[in-house]
CSV table of C-alpha atoms in Angstrom, one decimal:
chain,number,residue,atom,x,y,z
G,6,MET,CA,0.0,0.0,0.0
G,7,GLU,CA,1.1,3.5,-0.7
G,8,GLU,CA,-0.6,6.8,0.4
G,9,PHE,CA,-0.5,10.2,-1.1
G,10,ARG,CA,-1.7,13.6,0.3
G,11,ILE,CA,-2.4,16.9,-1.4
G,12,LYS,CA,0.9,18.7,-2.0
G,13,ALA,CA,1.8,21.9,-0.2
G,14,GLY,CA,1.3,25.1,-2.2
G,15,SER,CA,-2.1,24.1,-3.6
G,16,PHE,CA,-4.1,26.9,-2.0
G,17,PRO,CA,-4.1,29.2,-5.1
G,18,ARG,CA,-5.5,26.4,-7.2
G,19,PHE,CA,-8.1,25.7,-4.4
G,20,VAL,CA,-9.2,29.3,-4.2
G,21,ALA,CA,-9.2,30.0,-7.9
G,22,PRO,CA,-12.9,28.9,-8.5
G,23,PHE,CA,-14.0,31.3,-5.7
G,24,VAL,CA,-12.4,34.4,-7.3
G,25,ALA,CA,-15.5,35.7,-9.1
G,26,PRO,CA,-17.8,35.3,-6.0
G,27,LEU,CA,-15.2,36.9,-3.8
G,28,VAL,CA,-14.9,39.9,-6.2
G,29,LEU,CA,-18.7,40.3,-6.3
G,30,PHE,CA,-18.8,40.0,-2.4
G,31,PHE,CA,-16.1,42.7,-2.1
G,32,VAL,CA,-18.0,45.1,-4.4
G,33,VAL,CA,-21.3,44.5,-2.6
G,34,ILE,CA,-19.7,45.1,0.8
G,35,LEU,CA,-17.8,48.1,-0.5
G,36,LEU,CA,-21.0,49.7,-1.7
G,37,LEU,CA,-22.9,48.8,1.4
G,38,GLY,CA,-20.1,50.1,3.6
G,39,ALA,CA,-19.8,53.3,1.6
G,40,ILE,CA,-23.6,53.9,1.8
G,41,PHE,CA,-23.8,53.3,5.5
G,42,THR,CA,-20.7,55.2,6.5
G,43,GLY,CA,-20.9,57.9,3.9
G,44,SER,CA,-17.2,57.3,3.0
G,45,THR,CA,-15.9,55.4,0.0
G,46,PRO,CA,-12.5,54.7,1.5
G,47,LEU,CA,-14.1,53.4,4.7
G,48,GLY,CA,-16.4,51.2,2.5
G,49,ALA,CA,-13.4,49.9,0.7
G,50,ALA,CA,-11.7,49.1,4.0
G,51,ILE,CA,-14.8,47.3,5.2
G,52,GLY,CA,-15.0,45.4,1.9
G,53,LEU,CA,-11.3,44.3,2.2
G,54,LEU,CA,-11.8,43.2,5.8
G,55,ALA,CA,-14.9,41.2,5.0
G,56,THR,CA,-13.3,39.6,1.9
G,57,GLY,CA,-10.1,38.9,3.9
G,58,ALA,CA,-12.3,37.1,6.6
G,59,LEU,CA,-13.8,34.9,3.8
G,60,LEU,CA,-10.4,34.1,2.5
G,61,ALA,CA,-9.3,33.1,6.0
G,62,VAL,CA,-12.3,30.7,6.2
G,63,LEU,CA,-11.3,29.2,2.8
G,64,ALA,CA,-7.7,28.9,4.0
G,65,ALA,CA,-8.9,27.0,7.1
G,66,LYS,CA,-11.1,24.7,5.0
G,67,HIS,CA,-8.2,24.1,2.6
G,68,ARG,CA,-5.8,23.2,5.5
G,69,ARG,CA,-8.3,20.8,6.9
G,70,MET,CA,-9.0,19.2,3.5
G,71,SER,CA,-5.3,19.0,2.7
G,72,SER,CA,-4.3,17.3,5.9
G,73,GLY,CA,-7.2,14.8,5.9
G,74,THR,CA,-7.6,13.9,2.2
G,75,VAL,CA,-5.7,10.8,1.3
G,76,VAL,CA,-5.5,8.5,-1.8
G,77,ARG,CA,-4.4,5.0,-1.2
G,78,PHE,CA,-3.1,2.6,-3.8
G,79,THR,CA,-3.2,-1.1,-3.1
G,80,ASP,CA,-3.0,-4.3,-5.2
G,81,GLU,CA,-6.8,-4.3,-5.0
G,82,GLY,CA,-7.5,-0.8,-6.2
G,83,VAL,CA,-7.5,2.9,-5.4
G,84,GLU,CA,-9.3,4.5,-2.5
G,85,LEU,CA,-9.9,8.2,-1.7
G,86,THR,CA,-11.0,9.4,1.8
G,87,ASP,CA,-11.4,12.9,3.2
G,88,THR,CA,-12.1,14.6,6.5
G,89,LEU,CA,-15.8,15.2,5.7
G,90,GLY,CA,-16.5,11.4,5.6
G,91,PHE,CA,-16.5,10.9,1.8
G,92,ARG,CA,-14.9,7.6,0.7
G,93,VAL,CA,-14.5,6.4,-2.9
G,94,HIS,CA,-13.2,3.0,-3.8
G,95,LEU,CA,-12.3,1.8,-7.3
G,96,ARG,CA,-11.0,-1.7,-8.0
G,97,TRP,CA,-8.5,-2.0,-10.7
G,98,PRO,CA,-10.7,-4.0,-13.1
G,99,ASP,CA,-13.6,-1.5,-12.7
G,100,ILE,CA,-11.6,1.6,-13.8
G,101,THR,CA,-13.0,2.5,-17.2
G,102,ARG,CA,-10.8,5.4,-18.2
G,103,ILE,CA,-8.4,8.3,-17.3
G,104,ASP,CA,-10.1,11.6,-18.0
G,105,VAL,CA,-10.9,15.1,-16.8
G,106,VAL,CA,-12.6,15.1,-13.4
G,107,ASP,CA,-14.6,18.0,-12.1
G,108,THR,CA,-14.6,18.5,-8.3
G,109,GLN,CA,-17.4,20.8,-7.3
G,110,LEU,CA,-16.5,22.5,-4.0
G,111,ALA,CA,-19.6,24.6,-3.6
G,112,ASN,CA,-23.1,25.0,-5.0
G,113,PRO,CA,-22.8,25.5,-8.7
G,114,ARG,CA,-25.9,27.6,-8.9
G,115,ARG,CA,-25.3,31.2,-10.0
G,116,ALA,CA,-25.5,34.0,-7.4
G,117,GLY,CA,-26.4,37.6,-8.1
G,118,ARG,CA,-29.2,39.7,-9.3
G,119,PRO,CA,-31.3,38.4,-12.3
G,120,GLY,CA,-30.4,40.6,-15.3
G,121,GLY,CA,-27.4,41.9,-13.5
G,122,VAL,CA,-24.0,40.5,-12.5
G,123,ARG,CA,-24.2,36.8,-11.7
G,124,VAL,CA,-21.3,34.6,-10.7
G,125,ARG,CA,-20.8,31.0,-9.6
G,126,VAL,CA,-18.1,28.8,-8.1
G,127,GLN,CA,-16.4,26.9,-10.8
G,128,ALA,CA,-15.4,23.3,-10.4
G,129,LEU,CA,-11.8,22.3,-10.0
G,130,ARG,CA,-10.7,20.4,-13.1
G,131,SER,CA,-7.9,17.8,-13.0
G,132,VAL,CA,-7.1,14.5,-14.6
G,133,GLY,CA,-8.0,11.4,-12.6
G,134,LEU,CA,-9.5,7.9,-12.6
G,135,ILE,CA,-13.1,7.2,-13.5
G,136,GLY,CA,-15.0,3.9,-13.2
G,137,TRP,CA,-17.7,1.9,-11.5
G,138,GLY,CA,-17.0,1.9,-7.8
G,139,LEU,CA,-18.2,2.3,-4.3
G,140,ARG,CA,-19.0,5.6,-2.6
G,141,THR,CA,-19.7,6.4,1.0
G,142,VAL,CA,-21.2,9.8,1.7
G,143,PRO,CA,-21.5,11.5,5.1
G,144,PRO,CA,-25.0,11.5,6.5
G,145,ARG,CA,-25.4,15.3,6.2
G,146,ILE,CA,-24.5,16.8,2.9
G,147,PRO,CA,-26.0,19.8,1.1
G,148,GLY,CA,-29.1,19.2,-1.0
G,149,TRP,CA,-27.4,20.3,-4.2
G,150,MET,CA,-24.7,17.7,-3.7
G,151,ARG,CA,-27.2,15.0,-2.9
G,152,ASP,CA,-29.1,15.9,-6.2
G,153,ARG,CA,-25.9,15.8,-8.2
G,154,LEU,CA,-24.9,12.4,-6.8
G,155,ALA,CA,-28.4,11.0,-7.5
G,156,ARG,CA,-27.9,11.9,-11.2
G,157,VAL,CA,-24.6,10.0,-11.6
G,158,PRO,CA,-24.7,7.1,-14.1
G,159,VAL,CA,-25.0,3.6,-12.7
G,160,ASP,CA,-23.5,0.5,-14.2
G,161,PRO,CA,-26.5,-1.6,-15.4
G,162,ALA,CA,-24.7,-4.9,-14.7
G,163,THR,CA,-23.6,-4.2,-11.1
G,164,GLY,CA,-25.7,-1.2,-9.9
G,165,ARG,CA,-22.5,0.6,-8.8
G,166,PRO,CA,-22.3,4.3,-9.5
G,167,GLU,CA,-19.7,6.0,-11.7
G,168,VAL,CA,-17.1,7.5,-9.3
G,169,THR,CA,-14.1,9.6,-9.8
G,170,ILE,CA,-10.7,10.0,-8.1
G,171,PRO,CA,-9.1,13.4,-9.0
G,172,LEU,CA,-5.4,12.4,-8.8
G,173,GLY,CA,-4.4,15.7,-10.4
G,174,GLU,CA,-5.5,17.4,-7.2
G,175,PHE,CA,-2.8,15.5,-5.4
G,176,ASP,CA,-0.2,16.1,-8.0
G,177,PRO,CA,-0.8,17.7,-11.4
G,178,GLN,CA,2.1,15.5,-12.8
G,179,TRP,CA,0.8,12.3,-11.2
G,180,GLN,CA,1.2,10.3,-14.4
G,181,ARG,CA,5.0,10.8,-14.3
G,182,GLY,CA,5.3,9.8,-10.7
G,183,ARG,CA,4.6,7.0,-8.2
G,184,MET,CA,0.8,7.2,-8.8
G,185,GLY,CA,1.3,6.8,-12.5
G,186,ASP,CA,3.6,3.8,-11.8
G,187,TRP,CA,0.8,2.1,-9.9
G,188,VAL,CA,-1.7,2.7,-12.7
G,189,ARG,CA,0.8,1.5,-15.3
G,190,HIS,CA,1.5,-1.6,-13.3
G,191,HIS,CA,-2.1,-2.6,-12.7
G,192,ARG,CA,-3.8,-1.1,-15.8
G,193,PRO,CA,-1.2,-0.5,-18.5
G,194,ASP,CA,-4.1,-0.4,-21.1
G,195,LEU,CA,-5.2,3.0,-19.6
G,196,VAL,CA,-1.9,4.9,-19.9
G,197,THR,CA,0.9,5.6,-22.2
G,198,PRO,CA,4.5,5.3,-20.9
G,199,PRO,CA,5.8,8.6,-19.4
G,200,PRO,CA,8.1,10.6,-21.7
G,201,PRO,CA,11.8,10.3,-20.8
């Protein structure tokens, strides 16, 4: 067995999908602060402080996610677990492909005023493993996430859902490293040899 954790320095990639909502939040707070205080500079300071507080919350979530999210490679397959209680298990024979995996960190619904500026949190995109596997979900998850998981395709033969393991979130160059070695050893049909 070999374990891998998210590499240090991944916070900018983690926060990138939240940039548009953070900018909208800053503008709204700046305007509200300027209106209630009668001062644009004071409104800007309030907007910066409030946006900074949201960034601090995201940093804390990223730290918790990074320290508690683990992908394990064994001779049986690949397993992903995280601090929230999600667990995904893919046996080697059940992996169908290597492809782009979208990891949705927040509700993908657009926020903002109809007819005005509307933003949403984009999904993190990385290359990973996709196949028919097992998924354990914590008992309390947001409704949008439960709806999204209910729409996932199911293998007609086994009834298992299609699951994904975003290896690119652990290492964008995973195919050239130890994780790629595991996949090449157990499923050489899925990968090409790494360039020299």
